[in-house]
XYZ file of C-alpha atoms in Angstrom:
465
model
C 0.000 0.000 0.000
C 2.943 2.290 0.654
C 4.061 1.666 -2.915
C 0.592 2.715 -4.224
C 0.682 5.842 -2.120
C 4.133 6.738 -3.427
C 2.990 6.206 -7.014
C -0.050 8.463 -6.508
C 2.001 11.249 -4.913
C 4.630 10.961 -7.617
C 2.026 11.180 -10.371
C 0.495 14.297 -8.864
C 3.882 15.976 -8.430
C 4.901 15.075 -11.983
C 1.656 16.530 -13.382
C 2.193 19.782 -11.505
C 5.808 20.044 -12.669
C 4.920 19.367 -16.302
C 2.062 21.862 -16.160
C 4.333 24.546 -14.709
C 6.993 23.941 -17.361
C 4.429 24.383 -20.165
C 3.260 27.788 -18.905
C 3.936 30.983 -20.818
C 6.144 33.304 -18.830
C 5.443 36.999 -18.402
C 7.832 39.315 -20.240
C 7.572 42.990 -19.203
C 7.596 45.590 -21.968
C 7.429 49.104 -20.486
C 6.748 52.117 -22.699
C 8.383 55.529 -22.520
C 6.159 58.461 -23.487
C 9.189 60.691 -24.017
C 10.627 58.179 -26.488
C 7.289 58.035 -28.310
C 7.217 61.824 -28.569
C 10.803 61.935 -29.858
C 10.071 59.232 -32.420
C 7.047 61.166 -33.617
C 9.143 64.286 -34.146
C 11.831 62.361 -36.049
C 9.392 60.472 -38.278
C 9.628 61.382 -41.943
C 7.455 60.564 -44.929
C 8.808 57.457 -46.656
C 7.770 58.147 -50.236
C 9.137 54.818 -51.498
C 7.072 52.848 -49.008
C 4.043 55.034 -49.741
C 4.393 54.305 -53.462
C 4.638 50.562 -52.766
C 1.506 50.671 -50.621
C -0.252 52.816 -53.220
C 0.425 50.254 -55.955
C -0.837 47.485 -53.690
C -4.049 49.320 -52.806
C -4.695 50.913 -56.201
C -2.753 49.173 -59.002
C -4.222 51.509 -61.643
C -3.246 54.730 -59.864
C -0.194 56.767 -60.893
C 1.591 56.317 -57.514
C 4.385 58.770 -58.335
C 6.632 59.535 -55.319
C 7.435 62.953 -56.793
C 3.743 63.877 -56.949
C 1.766 63.645 -53.740
C -1.776 63.261 -54.990
C -4.660 61.877 -52.954
C -3.801 58.252 -53.728
C -0.203 58.674 -52.541
C -1.234 60.555 -49.417
C -3.872 57.928 -48.666
C -1.244 55.191 -48.925
C 1.125 57.115 -46.637
C -1.701 57.632 -44.164
C -2.576 53.936 -44.312
C 1.005 53.057 -43.342
C 1.833 55.605 -40.648
C -1.359 57.014 -39.102
C -1.196 56.074 -35.387
C -4.968 55.862 -34.961
C -5.167 53.365 -37.828
C -2.302 51.366 -36.299
C -4.135 51.292 -32.953
C -7.356 50.159 -34.655
C -5.446 47.359 -36.396
C -4.036 46.204 -33.065
C -7.545 46.295 -31.620
C -8.673 43.918 -34.379
C -5.786 41.553 -33.603
C -6.645 41.718 -29.905
C -10.298 40.930 -30.608
C -9.318 37.989 -32.844
C -7.081 36.608 -30.077
C -9.896 37.021 -27.555
C -12.297 35.189 -29.905
C -9.875 32.272 -30.120
C -9.601 32.253 -26.352
C -13.397 32.269 -25.966
C -13.575 28.898 -27.735
C -11.465 27.323 -25.003
C -13.591 25.650 -22.324
C -13.043 26.706 -18.685
C -10.424 24.640 -16.911
C -11.272 22.105 -14.203
C -10.730 22.670 -10.491
C -8.550 20.234 -8.563
C -8.657 19.925 -4.764
C -6.043 17.903 -2.850
C -6.794 16.812 0.734
C -4.835 15.034 3.410
C -5.571 13.992 6.957
C -3.546 12.397 9.781
C -5.191 10.508 12.629
C -2.736 10.169 15.529
C -4.572 7.468 17.487
C -6.151 5.613 14.590
C -6.505 1.810 15.058
C -5.841 1.294 11.325
C -2.385 0.256 10.071
C -1.913 3.685 8.454
C -2.973 6.959 10.085
C -3.031 8.870 6.751
C -5.929 9.863 4.488
C -5.078 11.170 1.015
C -7.643 12.474 -1.453
C -8.091 14.342 -4.696
C -11.351 15.753 -6.038
C -12.103 17.696 -9.208
C -14.833 19.903 -10.587
C -15.211 19.916 -14.381
C -17.823 22.284 -15.846
C -19.723 20.988 -18.848
C -19.161 23.697 -21.441
C -22.219 23.014 -23.567
C -25.463 24.621 -24.622
C -26.465 28.250 -24.670
C -23.778 29.561 -22.326
C -20.963 28.399 -24.614
C -22.736 29.644 -27.752
C -23.311 33.076 -26.197
C -19.696 33.400 -25.033
C -18.255 32.463 -28.426
C -20.839 34.499 -30.330
C -20.139 37.610 -28.265
C -16.411 37.264 -28.882
C -16.977 36.889 -32.625
C -19.233 39.961 -32.665
C -16.462 41.858 -30.897
C -14.169 40.965 -33.795
C -16.743 42.234 -36.295
C -17.145 45.466 -34.316
C -13.371 45.919 -34.210
C -13.196 45.562 -37.978
C -15.920 48.164 -38.417
C -14.059 50.415 -35.982
C -10.979 50.054 -38.166
C -12.994 50.976 -41.257
C -14.413 54.036 -39.480
C -10.936 55.053 -38.301
C -9.524 54.792 -41.817
C -12.448 56.755 -43.223
C -12.169 59.451 -40.559
C -8.454 59.830 -41.250
C -9.141 59.955 -44.987
C -11.700 62.729 -44.521
C -9.262 64.714 -42.360
C -6.627 64.241 -45.056
C -8.811 65.315 -47.988
C -10.346 68.256 -46.118
C -6.875 69.422 -45.116
C -5.609 69.040 -48.684
C -8.567 71.002 -50.065
C -8.040 73.744 -47.492
C -4.314 73.886 -48.249
C -4.738 74.105 -52.023
C -7.496 76.737 -51.835
C -5.516 78.802 -49.338
C -2.371 78.471 -51.441
C -4.171 79.953 -54.422
C -5.745 82.626 -52.233
C -2.319 83.465 -50.851
C -0.921 84.022 -54.352
C -3.895 86.156 -55.400
C -3.942 88.117 -52.130
C -0.220 88.859 -52.484
C -0.899 90.305 -55.942
C -3.809 92.264 -54.491
C -1.582 93.728 -51.761
C 0.960 94.821 -54.379
C -1.781 96.437 -56.519
C -3.320 98.193 -53.508
C 0.081 99.512 -52.457
C 0.621 100.981 -55.948
C -2.900 102.374 -55.874
C -2.329 103.920 -52.456
C 0.918 105.526 -53.652
C -0.848 106.942 -56.715
C -3.741 108.246 -54.622
C -1.302 109.796 -52.151
C 0.337 111.700 -55.022
C -3.077 112.912 -56.182
C -3.918 114.135 -52.673
C -0.606 115.972 -52.406
C -1.289 117.532 -55.776
C -4.734 118.627 -54.620
C -6.515 116.398 -57.128
C -8.197 114.135 -54.550
C -9.500 114.391 -51.006
C -8.178 112.804 -47.850
C -11.389 110.759 -47.612
C -10.547 109.077 -50.928
C -7.056 108.296 -49.645
C -8.456 106.748 -46.472
C -10.785 104.556 -48.500
C -7.803 103.286 -50.474
C -5.914 102.804 -47.215
C -8.813 100.656 -45.934
C -8.726 98.602 -49.135
C -4.983 98.045 -48.623
C -5.556 96.950 -45.034
C -8.290 94.565 -46.198
C -5.931 93.055 -48.799
C -3.242 92.513 -46.169
C -5.852 90.940 -43.875
C -6.925 88.549 -46.655
C -3.305 87.620 -47.255
C -2.727 86.873 -43.565
C -5.918 84.807 -43.400
C -4.836 82.780 -46.431
C -1.465 82.137 -44.781
C -3.186 80.907 -41.620
C -5.580 78.632 -43.531
C -2.716 77.261 -45.594
C -0.782 76.411 -42.446
C -3.868 74.834 -40.851
C -4.387 72.700 -43.946
C -0.768 71.520 -43.830
C -1.164 70.596 -40.149
C -4.331 68.622 -40.939
C -2.545 66.722 -43.717
C 0.393 65.967 -41.418
C -1.887 64.754 -38.624
C -3.754 62.470 -41.009
C -0.547 61.037 -42.446
C 1.029 60.657 -39.005
C 4.072 62.913 -39.328
C 4.981 66.371 -38.078
C 4.184 69.381 -40.322
C 7.909 69.998 -40.811
C 8.166 66.603 -42.521
C 5.844 67.901 -45.252
C 7.520 71.281 -45.715
C 8.051 71.899 -49.408
C 5.980 68.892 -50.482
C 4.388 69.141 -53.919
C 0.717 68.319 -53.400
C -1.462 67.528 -56.403
C -5.187 67.303 -57.054
C -6.214 66.751 -60.658
C -8.902 69.148 -61.892
C -8.950 70.761 -58.464
C -10.745 73.917 -59.593
C -13.275 71.955 -61.660
C -15.149 69.904 -59.031
C -17.223 67.096 -60.443
C -20.975 67.080 -60.071
C -21.348 64.682 -57.157
C -25.052 65.387 -56.736
C -25.987 62.829 -59.397
C -26.361 59.999 -56.879
C -29.157 57.615 -57.768
C -31.506 56.201 -55.159
C -29.980 52.743 -55.588
C -26.444 54.113 -55.131
C -27.511 56.000 -52.035
C -29.211 52.937 -50.557
C -26.201 50.725 -51.289
C -23.833 53.269 -49.728
C -25.945 53.613 -46.589
C -26.188 49.854 -46.145
C -22.375 49.668 -46.289
C -21.732 52.418 -43.713
C -19.565 51.030 -40.940
C -21.391 52.970 -38.223
C -24.745 51.524 -39.306
C -23.236 48.060 -39.475
C -21.948 48.576 -35.935
C -25.502 49.377 -34.844
C -26.553 46.116 -36.467
C -23.865 44.291 -34.506
C -25.122 45.945 -31.333
C -28.561 44.506 -32.072
C -27.029 41.066 -32.647
C -25.226 41.380 -29.315
C -28.509 42.242 -27.577
C -30.027 39.167 -29.212
C -27.176 37.027 -27.871
C -27.529 38.539 -24.419
C -31.206 37.600 -24.413
C -30.319 34.071 -25.444
C -27.810 33.908 -22.596
C -30.377 35.034 -20.035
C -32.831 32.431 -21.327
C -30.126 29.777 -20.968
C -29.699 30.758 -17.309
C -33.155 29.324 -16.568
C -31.533 25.912 -16.577
C -28.992 24.582 -14.096
C -25.290 24.727 -14.828
C -23.870 21.228 -14.532
C -20.424 20.255 -13.268
C -19.025 16.757 -12.814
C -16.429 15.877 -10.201
C -14.549 12.569 -10.357
C -12.076 12.048 -7.527
C -9.792 9.661 -5.668
C -9.422 8.918 -1.951
C -6.942 6.658 -0.149
C -8.298 6.328 3.385
C -5.987 4.362 5.729
C -5.433 1.567 3.316
C -8.848 1.746 1.600
C -9.118 3.081 -1.968
C -12.306 5.041 -2.830
C -13.415 6.520 -6.169
C -16.053 9.221 -5.465
C -18.022 10.975 -8.221
C -19.919 14.249 -7.735
C -22.559 15.926 -9.895
C -22.971 19.663 -9.208
C -25.926 21.827 -10.196
C -25.887 25.662 -10.092
C -29.590 26.424 -9.859
C -31.251 29.470 -11.489
C -32.827 32.291 -9.432
C -36.135 31.586 -7.736
C -38.012 33.535 -10.472
C -36.410 31.319 -13.133
C -34.480 34.410 -14.346
C -37.659 36.071 -15.638
C -36.642 39.600 -14.540
C -33.257 39.338 -16.238
C -34.936 37.970 -19.385
C -37.367 40.898 -19.401
C -34.478 43.345 -19.055
C -32.600 41.677 -21.930
C -35.747 41.785 -24.066
C -36.057 45.515 -23.402
C -32.409 46.045 -24.365
C -33.019 44.190 -27.617
C -35.980 46.433 -28.408
C -33.843 49.453 -27.557
C -31.098 48.254 -29.930
C -33.677 47.822 -32.712
C -35.010 51.344 -32.182
C -31.445 52.705 -32.102
C -30.693 51.003 -35.429
C -33.738 52.586 -37.053
C -32.842 55.993 -35.594
C -29.264 55.751 -36.866
C -30.488 54.849 -40.344
C -32.942 57.745 -40.350
C -30.176 60.129 -39.234
C -27.912 58.848 -42.009
C -30.620 59.410 -44.622
C -31.211 62.924 -43.275
C -27.479 63.688 -43.461
C -27.322 62.493 -47.065
C -30.372 64.564 -48.067
C -29.062 67.744 -46.415
C -25.548 67.374 -47.836
C -26.971 66.658 -51.290
C -28.937 69.898 -51.112
C -25.904 71.886 -49.941
C -23.638 70.335 -52.580
C -26.128 71.262 -55.314
C -26.515 74.817 -54.017
C -22.751 75.305 -53.692
C -22.118 73.992 -57.203
C -24.797 76.267 -58.671
C -23.370 79.279 -56.827
C -19.879 78.540 -58.134
C -21.120 78.102 -61.703
C -23.147 81.317 -61.518
C -20.204 83.263 -60.127
C -17.937 82.032 -62.909
C -20.568 82.738 -65.545
C -21.334 86.334 -64.491
C -18.967 87.935 -61.974
C -15.606 86.731 -63.283
C -16.147 87.814 -66.907
C -17.359 91.255 -65.808
C -14.322 91.792 -63.565
C -11.991 90.555 -66.315
C -13.554 92.939 -68.892
C -13.245 95.926 -66.547
C -9.596 95.104 -65.838
C -8.830 94.725 -69.555
C -10.585 98.014 -70.313
C -8.511 99.717 -67.614
C -5.322 98.349 -69.201
C -6.289 99.823 -72.569
C -7.224 103.186 -71.101
C -4.005 103.340 -69.088
C -1.986 102.591 -72.217
C -3.893 105.322 -74.063
C -3.204 107.804 -71.270
C -6.875 108.352 -70.467
C -6.774 106.714 -67.021
C -4.506 107.400 -64.046
C -2.768 104.781 -61.919
C -5.181 105.034 -58.993
C -8.269 104.236 -61.087
C -6.363 101.547 -62.994
C -5.391 99.992 -59.647
C -9.029 100.001 -58.566
C -10.006 97.987 -61.663
C -7.157 95.499 -61.186
C -7.974 95.169 -57.488
C -11.581 94.406 -58.419
C -10.421 91.587 -60.694
C -8.243 90.084 -57.972
C -10.942 90.484 -55.317
C -13.380 88.697 -57.601
C -10.838 85.885 -57.978
C -10.651 85.601 -54.179
C -14.433 85.431 -53.990
C -14.383 82.717 -56.656
C -11.952 80.722 -54.513
C -14.294 81.186 -51.537
C -17.118 79.746 -53.647
C -14.830 76.886 -54.722
C -13.996 76.172 -51.073
C -17.705 76.031 -50.254
C -18.325 73.609 -53.143
C -15.444 71.349 -52.094
C -16.581 71.398 -48.467
C -20.111 70.440 -49.512
C -18.833 67.647 -51.767
C -16.708 66.223 -48.956
C -19.642 66.476 -46.549
C -21.704 64.407 -48.993
C -18.908 61.842 -49.191
C -18.829 61.775 -45.396
C -22.560 61.143 -45.236
C -22.314 58.320 -47.782
C -19.015 56.988 -46.364
C -17.627 56.540 -49.849
C -15.503 58.622 -52.254
C -17.411 60.031 -55.206
C -14.485 61.251 -57.300
C -10.709 61.168 -57.498
C -8.053 58.433 -57.366
C -9.578 56.924 -54.211
C -12.107 55.253 -56.499
C -9.253 53.017 -57.669
C -8.671 51.755 -54.129
C -10.270 48.458 -53.153
C -13.528 48.866 -51.291
C -12.176 46.993 -48.275
C -9.423 49.597 -47.803
C -11.593 52.704 -47.896
């Protein structure tokens, strides 16, 4: 009997040793925020890597490293944007958790021993081992695995939303930068014209040919031109910062970059979206799909509460060596439901499911409203831009050309000529304001549909947008 006892103890010890040796050991990996900040400042735009990614995402795009168009910037953003990287890691974490959810809970092992000092038996020792093994079956297992898989789906939709949000920040920043860059050039010309006009008007005042009030009006026009120039500089810088933030580098890393946007000043008519295209785009919106997943999760939660009406079963085989007598006990454990058979929890889960359904309908209605309002604004902005180019620009151009001819003929002085040229440049600035409104409205429509409507992004695979 001593031999049997030694064998049993040895087997238990060997199992524990082997189990400990198979464990994964913890490896610390501390992070240093200062190092992260320094790395961010040193990060540069890898144009070669961006071109490689661009060709992978959009094989038909130009993908020229010397020309940073929207496709190239999108590829750079896809590689280096920290929010996108975090969303990717969240997907990997959710996938790992889903794999873990498929693993059944481990058994419980209890070891007992007892020594009887005055026992009449040949051996005073009692040795025992008992276990508790949950039966991982039925609704509880299905709910656990289903919830983990829905978490993976939600993480993927979160990644899609993160990529789309970064893309919108990128394109809005690029549009702002390019509009402001053109405004900066025009405003600089306007400042130069207004300075010449002010000098000419000052000479007229000194010669007694004009009043001080006229000079002050020209001075106000000069101050307005300088103000427009400063505003364009600020908007240009803000656009560059937005591009840099979307790409994931510092603004200094993009200094001197040659940004490109084909047909930038000729925005396409994005208002021609058919009802079928709008419906298809809405049904593919990641935020609406997340609401659908939330409903599926509420459905699973209800199923889990219904499953709790039934007992949870555990089995417990064991072994006991009691003073020379071998015993093999077997236990069957039942975790009973609440006294109301879980009816209150089921009612609460049913209410949450109804709430999730109402939330899904509300989200869809809000998405439709956003599309309708942005469609209306995009149409109005496009019509305003077309009307401005059809009427105001030609008139300003004709007046400026007439002033040139009269100045050459000697029938117009420099001050009046400057007023005509300043009117042409001011009209150009107003045209750029109308263009900015049209681009903003177009991008708002894209944001409502969650899909690009023009540009090289259409060449990118749908799964990457």
